Amino acid sequence: MLCTRLTNAHVLTMDPDHPVAHDLGIWRGRIVGLDAAVTSLPAREVVDLQGATVLPGFIDSHVHLAWAGLKAGTPTIAPCTRVEDVLAAVGEATATGAAPGGWVDIAGYDQRALGRHLTAAELDRVSHGRKVFVMHDSGHACVVNSAVLDLLPPGVPHQDGFLAESAMTAVRRLRLPYSQEELADAIERAGRACLAEGITACAEAGIGGGLLGHSPVELGAYQLLRDRGRLPLRVQLMAAGDTLRPVGAHVDDRIPRALDLGLRTGFGDDWLSLGALKIYTDGGMMARTAALTTPYEGTTHTGQLQDDPEALTELVVDGHLAGWQLAVHAIGDRAADLALDALERAQALKARPGARHRIEHAGLIRPDQLPRFARLGVSAVVQPNFLRYFGDDYADVMGGTRAPWMYRGRGFLDHGVTLVGSSDRPVTDGSPLRAIQFMVERTSLSGRRIGPDEAVTVDEALRAYTVAGAYACHWDDSAGSLTPGKRADLVVLGDDPHRVDPSRIGDIEVVATFVDGHRAETGKR
């Protein structure tokens, strides 16, 4: 007897051997058959979907759940477009948000809305004796008041309280750690928001260190949720590159650095596992710190790398030698050059053709870099919603020649590169359907076409959030398509993305999300 049979459905399996089905059978969390193989079987529950569309559960291959959950409960200045309004909001938060001398976090900072950065002196006037940490929406920068600057080690660079990249990391070290209970609540909150958008699995892009780690024992927060049955969706954890430590492994192992006990990609189970090693090479376009080969339009500024190029290369090589899948953050084309060079060196030292290394973001990729992605077997993990929401600004700062190279779609596919969809939640909207709409239309919210030649088909965009996401996370044997034997993780939609006008894809209703064959609770606890 089946546990559940979904019937009267329009099932898009993403499996070329059986692309469309009407019935789908589930037993103990797995898909056991389609159509005639299950139609006549008895089931404990029969769900008539009345013609609704069913797809494999979306996979978001690059998210920040803890940050997203914490941000949701943090005072924000996002609606403000005038400095005086920002300072008023900060003043209100500091007056009520912590004991004197304590930390007050502020979210929603984006200097582009103000025309310039805030300063420490301005924050001092509204701090009420608190330490103020204003987080940039990109996750790559912050502004702090003098009470925080006074605590920093000598030599940490800042511009009137504005700190970017590794300098911001120095500030965060003062602020951290968060408790595992606090992180667990935040992760659960963000996870349920993912479920509401049809996401059944995700890759958490860097824990324990780096720019966005929240505690040296951050993995324990996910384990708490797993142990208590509160982990809302499947999560693969990327360890931050700086969590590796020198180890005295046997010389034949050729492992210079590792996590304790040699833990690496693949450890865990279907619900919680270790994924790639996350390595930052540059910053971001929003903060103007993505590393470019030529300056941002109208400036002499070319962004910045996170560290000395040779040090970054050595970290990539050491991670590869230690057996990790690598997820190398590279937004600018100069950073992508470094990442590709390092991955090529690593593979030359020890060939691992099945490593499935990834470049995260791949925000600006020159035409000459595309064949290198393909030759090295590197996946491109892009965030289409960046251009949907920020595309006008990004196109302006890249200029007419480079704007079509941003967050490519068609260029990668035509070169045989695996194109993987993701959100970088909470940097911007996490909805896969709205991202899929952009991939097809290449149109920002203002109606501006950005790199229209990079548009892909609806089916190719859906693959980026299903089949390709499973491949990038080494889940392709159990997820990504609705194939017998795979996990019964799926999303029910109010319409078929192929059948609606592309401009309506992002508005399709997510009717239900199933994980392990059970309808998931998407509301906040």
XYZ file of C-alpha atoms in Angstrom:
525
model
C 0.000 0.000 0.000
C 1.218 3.481 -0.871
C 1.519 6.113 1.800
C 0.253 8.792 -0.593
C -0.852 8.999 -4.198
C -1.061 12.356 -5.924
C -3.605 12.173 -8.706
C -5.170 14.399 -11.348
C -1.925 16.372 -11.472
C 0.232 17.894 -14.191
C 3.558 16.454 -13.051
C 6.677 17.875 -14.713
C 9.240 15.325 -13.581
C 12.394 16.946 -15.083
C 13.278 13.364 -16.035
C 13.636 12.943 -19.827
C 12.696 9.254 -19.580
C 9.201 10.143 -18.291
C 8.817 13.935 -18.611
C 5.098 14.303 -17.791
C 2.845 12.291 -15.494
C -0.639 12.482 -14.001
C -0.240 10.232 -10.947
C 2.672 9.940 -8.530
C 3.024 7.348 -5.778
C 4.894 7.869 -2.498
C 6.002 5.278 0.043
C 8.085 6.079 3.105
C 9.296 9.392 1.739
C 10.320 8.076 -1.667
C 8.746 8.178 -5.099
C 7.874 4.602 -6.061
C 6.201 5.076 -9.419
C 4.330 7.217 -11.906
C 1.057 6.839 -13.806
C 0.110 3.217 -14.578
C 2.668 1.876 -12.124
C 0.726 3.385 -9.197
C -2.735 4.413 -10.427
C -4.429 1.197 -9.329
C -2.482 0.762 -6.080
C -4.261 1.378 -2.770
C -3.012 4.339 -0.731
C -3.544 5.575 2.804
C -4.108 9.039 1.372
C -5.154 10.075 -2.126
C -4.672 13.750 -2.937
C -6.626 15.087 -5.920
C -4.627 18.084 -7.150
C -7.325 19.133 -9.632
C -4.892 19.733 -12.459
C -2.274 21.669 -10.471
C 1.327 21.567 -11.676
C 3.862 19.515 -9.715
C 7.623 20.000 -9.982
C 10.609 18.680 -8.062
C 11.163 20.796 -4.969
C 13.325 23.800 -5.789
C 16.939 23.670 -4.632
C 18.522 26.972 -3.608
C 22.221 26.269 -3.918
C 23.500 29.387 -2.111
C 21.701 30.852 0.904
C 22.465 32.294 4.340
C 19.729 30.944 6.604
C 21.107 32.149 9.935
C 21.731 35.646 8.602
C 18.283 35.715 6.962
C 16.547 34.649 10.153
C 18.462 37.097 12.315
C 17.894 39.925 9.843
C 14.145 39.315 9.948
C 14.173 40.216 13.641
C 16.617 43.138 13.413
C 15.654 46.836 13.240
C 16.038 48.002 9.653
C 16.694 51.305 7.948
C 15.842 49.922 4.486
C 12.877 52.249 3.795
C 14.954 55.368 4.475
C 16.428 57.406 1.627
C 17.615 60.442 3.640
C 20.474 60.486 6.125
C 18.414 62.291 8.740
C 15.712 59.589 8.566
C 18.325 56.851 8.905
C 19.805 58.494 11.982
C 16.369 58.897 13.525
C 15.699 55.174 13.053
C 19.091 54.258 14.499
C 18.469 56.553 17.453
C 15.150 54.888 18.180
C 16.737 51.422 18.034
C 19.667 52.334 20.283
C 17.444 53.999 22.852
C 15.473 50.810 23.429
C 17.450 47.893 21.996
C 20.200 47.074 24.508
C 21.644 47.945 27.879
C 24.157 50.809 27.939
C 27.437 49.554 26.534
C 25.705 46.716 24.648
C 25.549 46.014 20.951
C 22.745 47.209 18.692
C 22.527 45.653 15.239
C 20.892 47.570 12.394
C 19.945 45.966 9.062
C 18.971 47.304 5.650
C 21.945 49.586 4.958
C 22.655 50.504 1.331
C 24.652 53.634 0.630
C 23.215 53.899 -2.891
C 19.880 55.039 -1.480
C 21.620 57.832 0.461
C 24.177 58.927 -2.115
C 27.065 58.389 0.322
C 28.121 56.350 3.309
C 27.159 57.124 6.883
C 29.987 58.116 9.226
C 30.988 57.097 12.709
C 30.529 60.661 13.893
C 26.913 60.675 12.710
C 26.213 57.397 14.464
C 27.877 58.694 17.634
C 25.218 61.387 17.918
C 22.416 58.804 18.113
C 24.165 55.896 19.870
C 22.907 56.486 23.422
C 26.017 54.830 24.846
C 25.652 51.641 22.771
C 27.960 49.961 20.277
C 26.308 50.331 16.869
C 26.823 47.876 14.022
C 25.027 48.789 10.776
C 25.230 45.873 8.326
C 25.419 46.526 4.603
C 22.789 44.575 2.647
C 25.517 42.930 0.571
C 27.067 41.289 3.629
C 30.435 42.692 2.561
C 30.596 45.902 4.571
C 29.329 47.770 7.615
C 29.330 51.147 9.335
C 30.052 51.411 13.061
C 30.292 54.149 15.656
C 33.382 55.275 17.559
C 32.641 52.955 20.476
C 33.308 50.046 18.100
C 36.262 51.635 16.315
C 37.978 52.098 19.691
C 37.936 48.318 20.204
C 39.509 47.376 16.891
C 43.123 46.200 16.701
C 45.568 48.798 15.353
C 45.841 48.911 11.592
C 42.316 47.835 10.668
C 41.438 50.176 7.766
C 38.220 52.156 7.713
C 36.787 55.272 6.121
C 35.061 57.348 8.813
C 33.518 54.202 10.292
C 32.863 52.357 7.019
C 34.617 48.988 6.872
C 34.595 46.494 4.002
C 35.538 42.836 3.541
C 38.295 41.657 5.931
C 38.037 44.906 7.897
C 34.341 44.175 8.480
C 35.308 40.678 9.609
C 37.463 42.257 12.319
C 34.388 44.100 13.598
C 32.266 40.966 13.532
C 34.830 39.137 15.650
C 34.180 41.717 18.360
C 30.424 41.189 18.082
C 30.335 37.369 17.930
C 29.435 34.705 18.847
C 25.699 34.192 18.823
C 24.346 31.331 20.906
C 23.312 28.058 19.281
C 19.732 28.487 20.534
C 19.501 31.962 19.002
C 20.904 30.693 15.714
C 18.599 27.665 15.702
C 15.527 29.887 15.988
C 16.797 32.109 13.176
C 17.571 29.156 10.908
C 14.146 27.648 11.451
C 12.445 30.973 10.709
C 14.338 31.377 7.440
C 13.849 27.730 6.517
C 10.087 28.004 6.757
C 10.187 31.067 4.517
C 12.058 28.921 1.975
C 9.372 26.225 2.174
C 6.685 28.809 1.429
C 8.477 29.513 -1.858
C 8.691 25.859 -2.862
C 12.285 25.286 -1.748
C 12.876 21.847 -0.229
C 16.680 21.881 0.043
C 19.411 24.477 0.189
C 23.145 24.989 0.607
C 24.167 27.272 3.480
C 27.063 29.274 2.018
C 29.647 29.477 4.774
C 29.510 28.718 8.484
C 31.971 28.974 11.332
C 34.108 31.771 9.903
C 34.602 33.962 6.866
C 32.555 37.100 6.380
C 29.254 35.679 7.607
C 29.996 32.999 10.199
C 28.100 33.472 13.463
C 29.935 31.158 15.861
C 32.903 28.790 15.828
C 30.415 26.071 16.827
C 27.725 27.154 14.344
C 27.158 23.674 12.954
C 25.759 22.741 16.363
C 22.762 25.033 15.819
C 21.750 22.998 12.774
C 22.267 19.789 14.717
C 19.992 21.106 17.476
C 17.218 21.592 14.934
C 17.880 18.187 13.370
C 17.810 16.447 16.755
C 14.587 18.195 17.787
C 12.784 17.556 14.501
C 12.643 21.277 13.755
C 14.895 21.462 10.688
C 12.317 22.571 8.101
C 14.149 21.503 4.936
C 17.270 19.695 3.839
C 20.437 21.706 4.415
C 23.940 21.253 3.125
C 26.518 23.264 5.046
C 29.548 24.921 3.489
C 32.409 25.350 5.943
C 34.169 28.707 5.646
C 37.666 28.398 4.207
C 39.321 29.875 7.281
C 37.980 27.032 9.448
C 40.660 24.744 7.992
C 43.698 24.265 10.211
C 47.156 22.792 9.566
C 47.118 19.074 10.367
C 49.787 16.457 10.827
C 48.272 13.930 8.439
C 50.284 11.090 6.941
C 52.519 12.278 4.123
C 50.776 9.938 1.676
C 47.421 11.641 2.390
C 48.748 14.947 1.034
C 46.376 16.882 3.314
C 48.051 20.093 4.540
C 44.924 21.644 6.100
C 41.604 20.192 7.239
C 38.711 20.400 9.639
C 39.231 18.461 12.842
C 39.160 14.686 12.304
C 39.431 15.221 8.551
C 35.733 15.975 8.040
C 34.985 17.059 4.482
C 32.333 17.227 1.751
C 29.776 14.423 2.003
C 29.698 13.824 5.763
C 26.136 13.673 7.138
C 22.763 12.367 6.035
C 19.826 13.242 3.772
C 18.759 16.078 6.055
C 22.009 17.655 7.200
C 25.412 17.254 5.628
C 28.715 18.935 4.874
C 28.935 20.376 1.390
C 31.613 22.475 -0.236
C 34.396 24.506 1.318
C 33.472 28.200 0.865
C 36.376 30.439 -0.152
C 35.976 34.185 -0.701
C 38.214 35.805 -3.318
C 36.585 39.243 -3.655
C 33.684 41.398 -2.497
C 30.427 42.414 -4.181
C 29.052 44.795 -6.793
C 26.647 46.458 -4.382
C 29.494 47.524 -2.096
C 31.739 48.208 -5.135
C 34.286 45.679 -3.864
C 33.952 42.994 -6.569
C 37.428 42.671 -8.118
C 37.426 43.810 -11.760
C 40.124 43.876 -14.411
C 39.103 47.404 -15.446
C 37.570 50.082 -13.188
C 33.948 50.605 -12.340
C 32.422 52.971 -14.872
C 33.432 56.591 -14.271
C 35.964 55.715 -11.540
C 39.541 54.501 -11.120
C 38.407 51.858 -8.616
C 38.688 48.147 -9.498
C 37.394 46.569 -6.282
C 39.517 44.356 -4.066
C 40.595 40.812 -3.409
C 40.058 39.351 0.044
C 43.723 38.496 0.546
C 47.050 38.164 -1.195
C 46.412 36.244 -4.450
C 48.948 33.540 -3.600
C 47.407 33.009 -0.161
C 43.965 32.588 -1.747
C 45.388 30.193 -4.316
C 47.062 28.115 -1.615
C 43.767 27.832 0.272
C 42.011 26.609 -2.885
C 44.772 24.077 -3.528
C 44.844 22.856 0.080
C 41.069 22.420 0.122
C 41.210 20.444 -3.104
C 44.017 18.223 -1.806
C 42.032 17.580 1.386
C 39.153 16.174 -0.664
C 36.709 19.050 -0.482
C 34.359 20.211 -3.149
C 35.183 23.909 -3.481
C 32.703 26.788 -3.701
C 34.815 29.777 -4.668
C 33.137 33.160 -4.296
C 34.148 35.237 -7.318
C 31.928 38.077 -8.488
C 34.279 40.245 -10.550
C 36.151 38.991 -13.607
C 39.550 39.559 -11.939
C 38.435 37.353 -9.061
C 37.174 34.759 -11.552
C 40.622 34.716 -13.188
C 42.171 33.994 -9.805
C 39.620 31.283 -9.026
C 40.040 29.538 -12.369
C 43.845 29.714 -12.156
C 43.776 28.241 -8.639
C 41.395 25.433 -9.587
C 43.527 24.603 -12.605
C 46.641 24.424 -10.427
C 44.832 22.238 -7.913
C 43.664 19.760 -10.539
C 47.181 19.616 -12.017
C 48.576 18.622 -8.621
C 45.898 15.989 -7.968
C 43.312 15.155 -10.597
C 39.799 14.930 -9.135
C 37.473 15.026 -12.156
C 34.423 14.260 -10.023
C 34.982 17.081 -7.521
C 32.251 19.290 -9.035
C 33.940 22.509 -7.978
C 31.754 25.607 -8.196
C 32.222 29.318 -8.675
C 29.694 31.189 -6.581
C 28.046 34.228 -8.195
C 30.163 34.423 -11.376
C 28.805 37.957 -11.534
C 30.938 39.334 -14.373
C 32.399 36.739 -16.711
C 34.233 37.792 -19.871
C 33.686 35.805 -23.078
C 37.229 34.393 -22.927
C 36.555 32.938 -19.464
C 33.607 30.780 -20.541
C 35.702 28.034 -22.209
C 37.836 27.798 -19.056
C 34.755 27.078 -16.930
C 33.867 24.271 -19.314
C 37.372 22.836 -19.568
C 37.728 22.693 -15.770
C 34.236 21.254 -15.244
C 33.299 24.151 -12.951
C 29.637 24.936 -12.280
C 28.393 28.534 -12.252
C 26.119 29.231 -9.258
C 24.329 32.471 -10.186
C 21.716 34.705 -8.524
C 19.306 35.965 -11.210
C 17.329 38.087 -8.742
C 20.389 40.306 -8.275
C 19.745 41.711 -11.733
C 15.970 41.695 -11.331
C 16.285 44.046 -8.343
C 19.717 45.706 -8.706
C 20.292 45.361 -12.438
C 19.850 49.011 -13.354
C 22.577 50.053 -10.937
C 24.876 47.157 -11.815
C 24.528 47.840 -15.545
C 25.382 51.506 -14.992
C 28.561 50.745 -13.019
C 29.679 48.081 -15.509
C 29.001 50.147 -18.635
C 27.660 49.147 -22.026
C 30.387 46.670 -22.973
C 30.396 44.673 -19.745
C 26.738 44.800 -18.703
C 25.751 41.882 -21.001
C 28.362 39.686 -19.260
C 26.655 39.864 -15.861
C 25.112 36.765 -14.273
C 25.082 34.934 -17.559
C 22.699 32.197 -18.608
C 22.911 31.324 -22.304
C 26.673 31.851 -22.436
C 27.277 29.211 -19.789
C 24.856 26.694 -21.288
C 26.193 27.106 -24.817
C 29.675 26.281 -23.523
C 28.472 23.192 -21.666
C 28.799 24.756 -18.207
C 26.327 23.609 -15.548
C 24.119 26.633 -14.745
C 22.869 26.554 -11.148
C 20.232 28.881 -9.693
C 20.355 30.374 -6.218
C 19.356 33.469 -4.242
C 22.061 34.485 -1.734
C 19.134 35.063 0.627
C 18.800 37.547 2.411
C 20.833 39.805 0.110
C 17.764 39.909 -2.108
C 14.462 38.159 -2.805
C 14.751 34.392 -2.410
C 11.855 33.370 -4.690
C 12.941 30.799 -7.309
C 9.927 31.607 -9.497
C 10.820 35.295 -9.699
C 14.427 34.338 -10.470
C 13.244 31.952 -13.196
C 11.178 34.773 -14.677
C 14.277 36.971 -14.883
C 16.329 34.192 -16.472
C 13.744 33.965 -19.249
C 13.059 37.707 -19.666
C 16.370 39.290 -18.557
C 14.306 42.301 -17.480
C 14.786 44.329 -14.293
C 11.876 45.683 -12.265
C 12.127 48.973 -14.162
C 11.675 47.138 -17.469
C 15.312 47.494 -18.523
C 16.659 44.582 -20.590
C 20.028 43.458 -19.251
C 22.024 41.130 -21.456
C 19.004 39.879 -23.439
C 21.221 37.477 -25.385
C 21.800 35.626 -22.093
C 18.113 34.656 -21.796
C 17.324 30.955 -21.433
C 14.182 28.899 -21.970
C 11.676 28.198 -19.204
C 12.776 24.574 -19.087
C 16.453 25.533 -18.829
C 15.659 27.939 -15.989
C 13.662 25.270 -14.148
C 16.583 22.861 -14.528
C 18.863 25.418 -12.855
C 16.714 25.188 -9.713
C 16.122 21.427 -9.806
C 18.389 19.065 -11.753
C 21.424 21.375 -11.792
C 20.997 22.306 -8.140
C 21.009 18.630 -7.207
C 24.132 18.087 -9.313
C 25.972 21.011 -7.731
C 25.230 19.666 -4.242
C 26.010 16.001 -5.086
C 22.333 15.166 -4.560
C 21.591 14.005 -8.114
C 21.088 10.396 -7.030
C 18.265 11.386 -4.688
C 16.843 14.782 -5.740
C 16.338 17.176 -8.633
C 13.792 15.124 -10.582
C 10.623 13.204 -9.766
C 12.064 9.814 -10.607
C 11.157 6.529 -8.888
C 13.611 5.886 -6.085
C 14.303 9.550 -5.396
C 13.058 11.543 -2.411
C 9.468 12.718 -2.485
C 10.391 16.402 -2.282
C 8.133 18.438 -4.536
C 6.294 21.697 -5.035
C 2.696 22.157 -6.173
C 2.110 25.269 -8.286
C -1.071 27.007 -9.300
C 0.049 27.099 -12.939
C 2.655 25.700 -15.299
C 5.564 28.132 -15.887
C 5.672 26.936 -19.507
C 2.046 27.904 -20.135
C 1.870 31.426 -18.720
C 3.308 34.576 -20.184
C 6.915 34.893 -18.941
C 6.009 38.140 -17.173
C 3.647 36.127 -14.923
C 6.002 33.326 -13.873
C 7.061 35.097 -10.686
C 3.432 35.485 -9.610
C 2.489 31.811 -9.871
C 1.037 30.618 -6.565
C 2.984 28.077 -4.534
C 0.060 25.905 -3.431
C 1.992 23.427 -1.287
C 5.473 22.098 -0.603
C 6.131 18.441 0.211
C 9.260 17.159 1.951
C 9.711 13.414 2.424
C 6.228 12.989 1.009
C 4.595 15.114 3.703
C 3.016 18.506 3.212
C 5.340 20.947 4.963
C 4.382 23.576 7.490
C 5.524 26.888 6.029
C 4.313 29.293 8.723
C 6.670 30.777 11.267
C 6.859 29.157 14.666
